[in-house]
Short mmCIF file of C-alpha atoms and ligand atoms in Angstrom, two decimals:
data_model
loop_
_atom_site.label_atom_id
_atom_site.label_comp_id
_atom_site.label_asym_id
_atom_site.label_seq_id
_atom_site.Cartn_x
_atom_site.Cartn_y
_atom_site.Cartn_z
CA MET A 141 156.11 37.79 33.76
CA THR A 142 152.62 38.55 32.49
CA ALA A 143 150.79 35.61 30.98
CA HIS A 144 149.25 36.17 27.57
CA ALA A 145 146.24 34.45 26.11
CA ARG A 146 146.79 32.72 22.81
CA LEU A 147 143.70 34.43 21.45
CA SER A 148 144.79 37.75 22.92
CA ALA A 149 142.57 40.80 22.89
CA SER A 150 145.43 43.07 21.80
CA GLY A 151 146.11 40.82 18.80
CA SER A 152 142.43 40.25 18.01
CA GLN A 153 142.41 42.50 14.94
CA ARG A 154 144.75 39.96 13.37
CA TRP A 155 143.22 36.64 14.34
CA LEU A 156 139.69 37.91 13.68
CA ASN A 157 140.51 39.28 10.24
CA CYS A 158 143.21 36.83 9.18
CA THR A 159 142.42 33.61 11.03
CA PRO A 160 145.48 31.54 9.90
CA SER A 161 147.81 34.26 11.25
CA LEU A 162 147.43 32.82 14.75
CA LEU A 163 149.35 29.61 14.01
CA LEU A 164 151.75 31.28 11.59
CA GLU A 165 152.75 33.90 14.16
CA GLU A 166 153.61 31.19 16.67
CA GLU A 167 156.55 30.23 14.45
CA PHE A 168 158.19 33.59 15.13
CA GLU A 169 159.78 35.02 18.24
CA ASP A 170 157.92 37.66 20.21
CA THR A 171 160.19 40.65 20.80
CA THR A 172 159.14 43.22 23.37
CA SER A 173 160.41 46.70 22.66
CA ASP A 174 161.41 49.38 25.17
CA PHE A 175 158.24 51.24 24.21
CA ALA A 176 156.21 48.29 25.47
CA LYS A 177 158.25 48.21 28.69
CA GLU A 178 157.67 51.94 29.16
CA GLY A 179 153.93 51.31 28.72
CA THR A 180 154.03 48.57 31.37
CA LEU A 181 155.64 50.95 33.85
CA ALA A 182 153.11 53.71 33.06
CA HIS A 183 150.27 51.21 33.59
CA ALA A 184 151.67 50.24 36.97
CA VAL A 185 151.82 53.92 38.00
CA ALA A 186 148.26 54.48 36.72
CA GLU A 187 147.06 51.42 38.62
CA LEU A 188 148.55 52.68 41.88
CA LYS A 189 146.93 56.12 41.50
CA ALA A 190 143.52 54.69 40.60
CA SER A 191 143.64 52.05 43.35
CA LYS A 192 144.51 54.63 45.99
CA TYR A 193 141.41 56.65 45.15
CA PHE A 194 138.85 54.00 44.28
CA LEU A 195 139.83 50.97 46.28
CA LYS A 196 141.20 52.65 49.39
CA GLY A 197 143.46 50.52 51.55
CA ILE A 198 146.54 52.32 50.20
CA GLY A 199 147.51 55.02 52.67
CA PRO A 200 149.74 58.03 51.82
CA LYS A 201 152.80 56.24 53.19
CA ASN A 202 152.37 53.18 51.01
CA PHE A 203 151.48 55.32 48.03
CA LYS A 204 154.68 57.32 48.39
CA LYS A 205 156.68 54.13 48.84
CA GLY A 206 155.17 52.73 45.61
CA MET A 207 155.85 55.94 43.68
CA ASP A 208 159.43 56.08 44.96
CA ILE A 209 160.02 52.59 43.58
CA PHE A 210 158.64 53.61 40.15
CA LYS A 211 160.84 56.71 40.16
CA GLN A 212 163.91 54.51 40.49
CA ASP A 213 163.11 52.75 37.23
CA GLU A 214 165.38 53.67 34.33
CA LEU A 215 162.32 54.22 32.13
CA TRP A 216 160.75 56.68 34.59
CA ASN A 217 160.22 60.20 33.32
CA PRO A 218 158.43 63.12 35.07
CA GLU A 219 155.97 63.30 32.17
CA MET A 220 154.79 59.81 33.12
CA ASP A 221 153.57 61.30 36.39
CA ARG A 222 151.56 63.93 34.54
CA TYR A 223 150.09 61.60 31.91
CA THR A 224 149.01 59.06 34.50
CA ASP A 225 147.41 61.99 36.37
CA ASP A 226 145.45 62.77 33.18
CA TYR A 227 144.23 59.17 33.11
CA PHE A 228 143.33 59.27 36.78
CA ASP A 229 141.47 62.60 36.30
CA TYR A 230 139.47 61.02 33.48
CA LEU A 231 138.46 58.11 35.73
CA LYS A 232 137.55 60.48 38.53
CA SER A 233 135.36 62.75 36.41
CA LEU A 234 133.71 59.76 34.73
CA SER A 235 132.83 58.24 38.10
CA ILE A 236 131.54 61.57 39.44
CA GLY A 237 129.31 61.98 36.38
CA LEU A 238 127.66 58.58 36.83
CA ILE A 239 124.41 58.06 38.69
CA GLY A 240 125.07 56.98 42.25
CA ARG A 241 128.35 55.55 43.35
CA PRO A 242 129.63 53.17 40.66
CA TYR A 243 131.17 49.77 41.24
CA VAL A 244 134.85 50.11 40.24
CA ALA A 245 137.44 47.45 39.46
CA ILE A 246 141.04 48.28 38.60
CA GLU A 247 143.32 46.06 36.47
CA LYS A 248 140.64 43.42 36.34
CA LYS A 249 141.30 40.09 34.68
CA VAL A 250 138.45 39.54 32.23
CA GLU A 251 137.81 36.13 30.71
CA TYR A 252 136.10 35.92 27.34
CA GLY A 253 136.69 32.17 26.92
CA GLU A 254 132.98 31.66 26.27
CA TRP A 255 133.54 33.28 22.86
CA ALA A 256 137.26 32.65 22.19
CA ASP A 257 138.87 29.54 23.63
CA GLU A 258 140.66 30.34 26.92
CA GLY A 259 140.73 34.03 26.01
CA PHE A 260 141.45 36.51 28.77
CA GLY A 261 142.95 39.93 29.20
CA THR A 262 143.30 42.72 31.72
CA ALA A 263 140.95 45.69 31.63
CA ASP A 264 142.60 48.79 33.10
CA CYS A 265 139.37 49.92 34.71
CA ILE A 266 135.75 48.79 34.80
CA MET A 267 132.90 50.88 36.19
CA ILE A 268 129.31 49.78 36.55
CA SER A 269 126.50 52.21 37.25
CA GLY A 270 122.79 51.50 36.74
CA ASP A 271 122.48 49.41 33.57
CA ALA A 272 125.74 50.70 32.05
CA LEU A 273 129.11 48.98 32.08
CA HIS A 274 132.18 51.09 31.25
CA VAL A 275 135.50 49.64 30.09
CA ILE A 276 138.34 52.16 30.23
CA ASP A 277 141.63 51.48 28.48
CA PHE A 278 144.76 53.50 29.18
CA LYS A 279 147.06 53.76 26.17
CA TYR A 280 150.51 55.14 26.80
CA GLY A 281 151.69 54.97 23.18
CA LYS A 282 151.92 58.12 21.11
CA GLY A 283 152.59 56.63 17.70
CA VAL A 284 149.12 55.90 16.39
CA PRO A 285 145.86 57.21 17.86
CA VAL A 286 143.56 54.42 19.00
CA TYR A 287 139.80 54.91 18.96
CA PRO A 288 137.12 52.93 20.75
CA GLU A 289 134.72 52.63 17.79
CA GLU A 290 134.51 48.94 16.80
CA ASN A 291 137.75 48.36 18.69
CA THR A 292 137.90 44.58 18.97
CA GLN A 293 140.30 44.61 21.93
CA LEU A 294 137.90 46.70 24.00
CA MET A 295 134.89 44.77 22.76
CA LEU A 296 136.52 41.53 23.96
CA TYR A 297 137.17 43.14 27.34
CA GLY A 298 133.51 44.18 27.30
CA LEU A 299 132.48 40.56 26.70
CA GLY A 300 134.76 39.38 29.50
CA ALA A 301 133.41 42.01 31.88
CA TYR A 302 129.86 41.06 30.96
CA ALA A 303 130.70 37.40 31.70
CA SER A 304 131.91 38.42 35.18
CA TYR A 305 129.20 40.90 36.11
CA GLY A 306 126.23 40.14 33.86
CA PHE A 307 124.58 37.91 36.44
CA LEU A 308 124.97 40.51 39.21
CA TYR A 309 123.91 43.63 37.32
CA ASP A 310 121.22 44.17 34.71
CA ILE A 311 123.63 45.47 32.07
CA LYS A 312 122.03 46.88 28.93
CA GLN A 313 124.59 49.34 27.65
CA ILE A 314 128.36 49.11 27.20
CA TYR A 315 130.66 52.13 26.93
CA LEU A 316 134.22 51.72 25.72
CA HIS A 317 136.73 54.47 26.56
CA VAL A 318 140.25 55.11 25.33
CA VAL A 319 142.48 57.43 27.34
CA GLN A 320 145.60 58.22 25.34
CA PRO A 321 146.87 61.37 27.04
CA ARG A 322 150.10 61.73 25.08
CA LEU A 323 148.00 62.34 21.97
CA ASP A 324 145.27 64.29 23.76
CA ASN A 325 142.93 61.50 22.80
CA PHE A 326 140.09 60.93 25.28
CA SER A 327 137.31 59.13 23.40
CA SER A 328 134.36 56.91 24.16
CA TRP A 329 131.85 54.87 22.20
CA GLY A 330 128.70 53.08 23.27
CA LEU A 331 126.86 49.98 22.08
CA THR A 332 124.01 47.89 23.39
CA ILE A 333 124.52 44.53 25.03
CA ASP A 334 122.75 42.88 22.08
CA GLU A 335 125.25 44.42 19.68
CA LEU A 336 128.11 43.24 21.86
CA LEU A 337 126.74 39.69 22.03
CA LYS A 338 126.32 39.68 18.24
CA PHE A 339 130.01 40.53 18.00
CA GLY A 340 130.60 37.63 20.43
CA GLU A 341 128.96 35.23 17.95
CA TYR A 342 131.29 36.47 15.21
CA VAL A 343 134.25 35.98 17.59
CA LYS A 344 133.17 32.39 18.24
CA GLY A 345 133.27 31.50 14.54
CA GLN A 346 136.56 33.28 13.80
CA SER A 347 138.37 32.03 16.92
CA SER A 348 137.61 28.37 16.19
CA LYS A 349 138.91 28.85 12.66
CA ALA A 350 142.03 30.53 14.05
CA ILE A 351 142.76 27.69 16.48
CA ALA A 352 142.35 25.14 13.69
CA GLY A 353 144.52 27.22 11.33
CA GLU A 354 141.60 27.49 8.93
CA GLY A 355 140.33 30.35 6.80
CA ASP A 356 142.05 32.60 4.29
CA PHE A 357 145.01 34.88 4.86
CA LYS A 358 143.73 38.41 4.67
CA VAL A 359 146.06 41.35 4.23
CA GLY A 360 145.20 44.68 5.84
CA GLU A 361 146.14 47.24 8.47
CA HIS A 362 146.20 44.45 11.01
CA CYS A 363 149.45 43.10 9.41
CA ARG A 364 151.34 45.99 11.02
CA PHE A 365 152.13 44.12 14.25
CA CYS A 366 152.05 40.58 12.87
CA ARG A 367 155.19 38.62 13.73
CA ALA A 368 155.11 37.01 10.27
CA LYS A 369 154.73 40.32 8.43
CA ALA A 370 158.13 40.30 6.72
CA VAL A 371 157.91 36.82 5.23
CA CYS A 372 154.16 36.20 4.99
CA ARG A 373 153.50 35.00 1.45
CA ALA A 374 149.97 36.39 1.27
CA ARG A 375 151.23 39.88 2.10
CA ALA A 376 154.11 39.54 -0.37
CA GLU A 377 151.76 38.43 -3.14
CA GLU A 378 149.37 41.26 -2.45
CA ASN A 379 152.16 43.83 -2.61
CA ILE A 380 153.81 42.36 -5.68
CA LYS A 381 150.45 42.34 -7.43
CA LEU A 382 150.14 46.02 -6.58
CA ALA A 383 153.65 46.90 -7.67
CA GLY A 384 152.94 45.49 -11.11
CA PHE A 385 149.68 47.38 -11.82
CA THR A 386 148.48 45.95 -15.10
CA LYS A 387 147.41 47.91 -18.16
CA ILE A 388 144.93 50.57 -17.23
CA GLU A 389 142.76 52.38 -19.78
CA PRO A 390 142.56 55.29 -20.48
CA LYS A 391 146.16 56.47 -20.24
CA THR A 392 145.75 58.53 -17.10
CA LEU A 393 144.16 57.54 -13.80
CA THR A 394 140.94 59.07 -12.59
CA ASN A 395 140.86 60.56 -9.07
CA GLU A 396 138.74 57.59 -8.08
CA GLU A 397 141.50 55.22 -9.17
CA VAL A 398 144.19 57.35 -7.50
CA GLY A 399 142.28 57.05 -4.22
CA LYS A 400 141.80 53.32 -4.66
CA TYR A 401 145.44 52.54 -5.52
CA LEU A 402 146.73 54.78 -2.77
CA PHE A 403 144.61 52.83 -0.35
CA GLN A 404 145.91 49.52 -1.63
CA ALA A 405 149.52 50.69 -1.77
CA GLN A 406 149.57 51.88 1.85
CA ASP A 407 151.16 48.64 2.87
CA LEU A 408 153.76 48.59 0.09
CA LYS A 409 156.17 51.05 1.76
CA LYS A 410 155.84 49.32 5.13
CA TRP A 411 156.30 45.90 3.56
CA VAL A 412 159.55 46.96 1.85
CA SER A 413 160.98 48.26 5.13
CA ASP A 414 159.85 45.07 6.92
CA LEU A 415 161.69 43.07 4.23
CA GLU A 416 164.83 45.19 4.68
CA GLU A 417 164.77 44.76 8.44
CA TYR A 418 164.28 41.01 8.12
CA ALA A 419 167.00 40.59 5.46
CA LEU A 420 169.45 42.56 7.65
CA SER A 421 168.79 40.37 10.68
CA GLU A 422 169.14 37.23 8.55
CA SER A 423 172.44 38.46 7.04
CA LEU A 424 173.78 39.37 10.47
CA ALA A 425 172.83 35.90 11.66
CA GLY A 426 175.05 34.54 8.87
CA ARG A 427 172.21 33.30 6.67
CA GLU A 428 172.37 34.10 2.98
CA VAL A 429 169.76 36.41 1.48
CA LEU A 430 170.19 36.20 -2.29
CA GLY A 431 171.89 39.34 -3.64
CA TRP A 432 172.20 41.16 -0.30
CA LYS A 433 174.72 41.42 2.55
CA ALA A 434 175.17 43.36 5.78
CA VAL A 435 178.00 45.93 5.99
CA GLU A 436 179.05 48.53 8.49
CA GLY A 437 177.08 51.71 7.80
CA ARG A 438 178.58 55.14 7.35
CA SER A 439 179.38 56.97 10.58
CA ASN A 440 180.34 60.52 11.50
CA ARG A 441 183.51 61.59 13.26
CA LYS A 442 183.06 62.33 16.94
CA ILE A 443 184.99 64.34 19.53
CA THR A 444 185.60 62.15 22.58
CA ASP A 445 186.39 65.00 25.04
CA GLU A 446 184.76 68.32 24.06
CA LEU A 447 186.24 70.40 26.89
CA GLY A 448 189.73 69.01 26.36
CA PHE A 449 189.58 69.68 22.65
CA ALA A 450 188.24 73.22 23.20
CA GLU A 451 191.26 73.91 25.42
CA ILE A 452 193.59 72.74 22.67
CA LEU A 453 191.85 74.98 20.13
CA VAL A 454 191.98 78.00 22.46
CA GLY A 455 195.64 77.22 23.11
CA ALA A 456 196.18 77.25 19.35
CA GLY A 457 194.86 80.82 19.24
CA PHE A 458 191.15 80.37 18.39
CA GLU A 459 188.67 82.42 20.39
CA GLU A 460 185.89 80.70 22.35
CA ALA A 461 183.27 82.79 20.51
CA VAL A 462 184.18 81.17 17.21
CA ILE A 463 184.74 77.59 18.33
CA TYR A 464 181.43 77.25 20.26
CA LYS A 465 177.96 77.17 18.74
CA PRO A 466 175.55 79.85 20.00
CA LYS A 467 173.47 78.74 23.00
CA SER A 468 170.10 77.34 21.92
CA LEU A 469 166.98 76.27 23.79
CA GLU A 470 165.92 72.66 24.14
CA THR A 471 163.13 71.46 21.82
CA LEU A 472 159.57 72.18 22.96
CA SER A 473 158.88 68.50 23.59
CA ASN A 474 161.95 68.23 25.84
CA LEU A 475 160.94 71.42 27.66
CA GLU A 476 157.44 69.98 28.03
CA LYS A 477 158.91 66.89 29.71
CA LEU A 478 160.83 69.16 32.06
CA VAL A 479 158.20 71.77 32.85
CA GLY A 480 154.87 70.02 32.22
CA LYS A 481 152.45 70.44 29.34
CA LYS A 482 149.99 72.87 30.91
CA GLU A 483 152.69 74.83 32.77
CA LEU A 484 154.78 75.28 29.63
CA ALA A 485 151.76 76.43 27.63
CA GLU A 486 151.01 78.98 30.35
CA LEU A 487 154.61 80.24 30.64
CA GLY A 488 155.00 80.51 26.89
CA LYS A 489 151.51 81.72 26.01
CA GLU A 490 152.87 84.86 24.36
CA LEU A 491 155.92 83.28 22.78
CA ILE A 492 154.89 79.83 21.58
CA ILE A 493 153.08 79.79 18.29
CA LYS A 494 151.86 76.91 16.15
CA PRO A 495 152.45 77.65 12.48
CA GLN A 496 150.02 76.27 9.95
CA GLY A 497 150.83 72.63 9.19
CA LYS A 498 151.97 71.48 5.76
CA PRO A 499 149.01 70.01 3.81
CA THR A 500 149.01 66.27 4.47
CA LEU A 501 147.02 63.51 2.87
CA VAL A 502 145.16 61.26 5.34
CA LYS A 503 142.33 58.76 5.16
CA LEU A 504 138.77 60.09 5.11
CA GLY A 505 138.08 58.68 8.58
CA ASP A 506 140.73 60.96 10.18
CA LYS A 507 139.12 63.33 12.70
CA ARG A 508 140.80 66.51 11.41
CA GLU A 509 138.82 68.90 9.21
CA ALA A 510 139.44 68.70 5.44
CA ILE A 511 141.18 71.71 3.82
CA THR A 512 141.53 73.00 0.23
CA ASN A 513 143.37 75.96 -1.25
CA VAL A 514 140.46 76.86 -3.49
CA ILE A 515 139.62 80.53 -2.98
CA SER A 516 135.93 81.36 -2.95
CA ALA A 517 134.63 84.22 -5.12
CA GLU A 518 133.84 86.16 -1.94
CA GLU A 519 137.43 85.83 -0.64
CA ALA A 520 138.87 86.73 -4.04
CA PHE A 521 136.86 89.98 -4.10
CA SER A 522 137.81 90.95 -0.58
S1 SF4 B 858 151.12 39.39 7.65
FE1 SF4 B 858 148.95 39.86 7.48
S2 SF4 B 858 148.17 38.41 6.00
FE2 SF4 B 858 150.13 37.61 6.71
S3 SF4 B 858 149.64 36.29 8.42
FE3 SF4 B 858 150.08 38.26 9.30
S4 SF4 B 858 148.09 39.25 9.46
FE4 SF4 B 858 147.83 37.53 8.02
#
């Protein structure tokens, strides 16, 4: 089992922003989902591929043996092979682009205890070349894109790496990289060592508050993965306050207010579903949640033996053509898993199209280009 630091880098958004969350979270069980387990397997595959190339010592025979073991895992999927190749290709081209031959460490334990009590984590890859230190993080998730800009997890790894190598190399610049191949997200961000150490000072202050359970509860995006999110009073109060918007003059909202409330209400939907999930688990555990209970949900009828039933229907005089659905192709994402992303795009280059997406509202920081349906005078004339 992997050991986790109390002041973990992956949870740092929470304990840095909402310092009392650290102690509150410890009252709740940590549940690891299958997604997390899938990520662990993908990391192990990525580690083997990177180690074979950079660290040597793993011959083709041992590499094959390692891969065969991974392929036996119930969470293994051929697309894992391709996505870990994408990660490995990124590492390879980064190292080739650096001056001279870089120092490379794979799955390196980095300790940032100097700034956050007993804090440590594992950096997927570290490269040092000249005065630059690179921290590369492989993200296997495809739910939310993760970016390196001001990413506290990567900055903590950067601090830990600096603690390990700062006395050996004259490091002046830090580059943080996120490789999230399932979302086609390959991004990097640089900062100076002075900026990183300034962040370290901030970490020192916030981590001692967190350990002592001091500071104010602060609600924000970081609540998303908090173990206390369903029952945290601060979050509840914030959302209830929002739900009961007080009198606003004039009678209609300005676009500025719409933007502001939308921002604040982002959490409301999530909070309600967190409450539902929590109330269901409490009811199932036999604990009363005032006014609510758990029941068996609606379900659809199911045929237990399709072939057997088809025979009965044919025997009763129905033709196969009318009792079977027409043959249809698998979804593109399933075909992609089967064939491979690049290969499928090549095979279907004349037949796969991407229709225009439905207009969607996102935050200003989103990397996609803004659209409007305002027609310019020039377009109207043409
Ligand atoms: S839910 Fe949010 S506000 Fe509440 S403890 Fe967790 S991080 Fe802090």
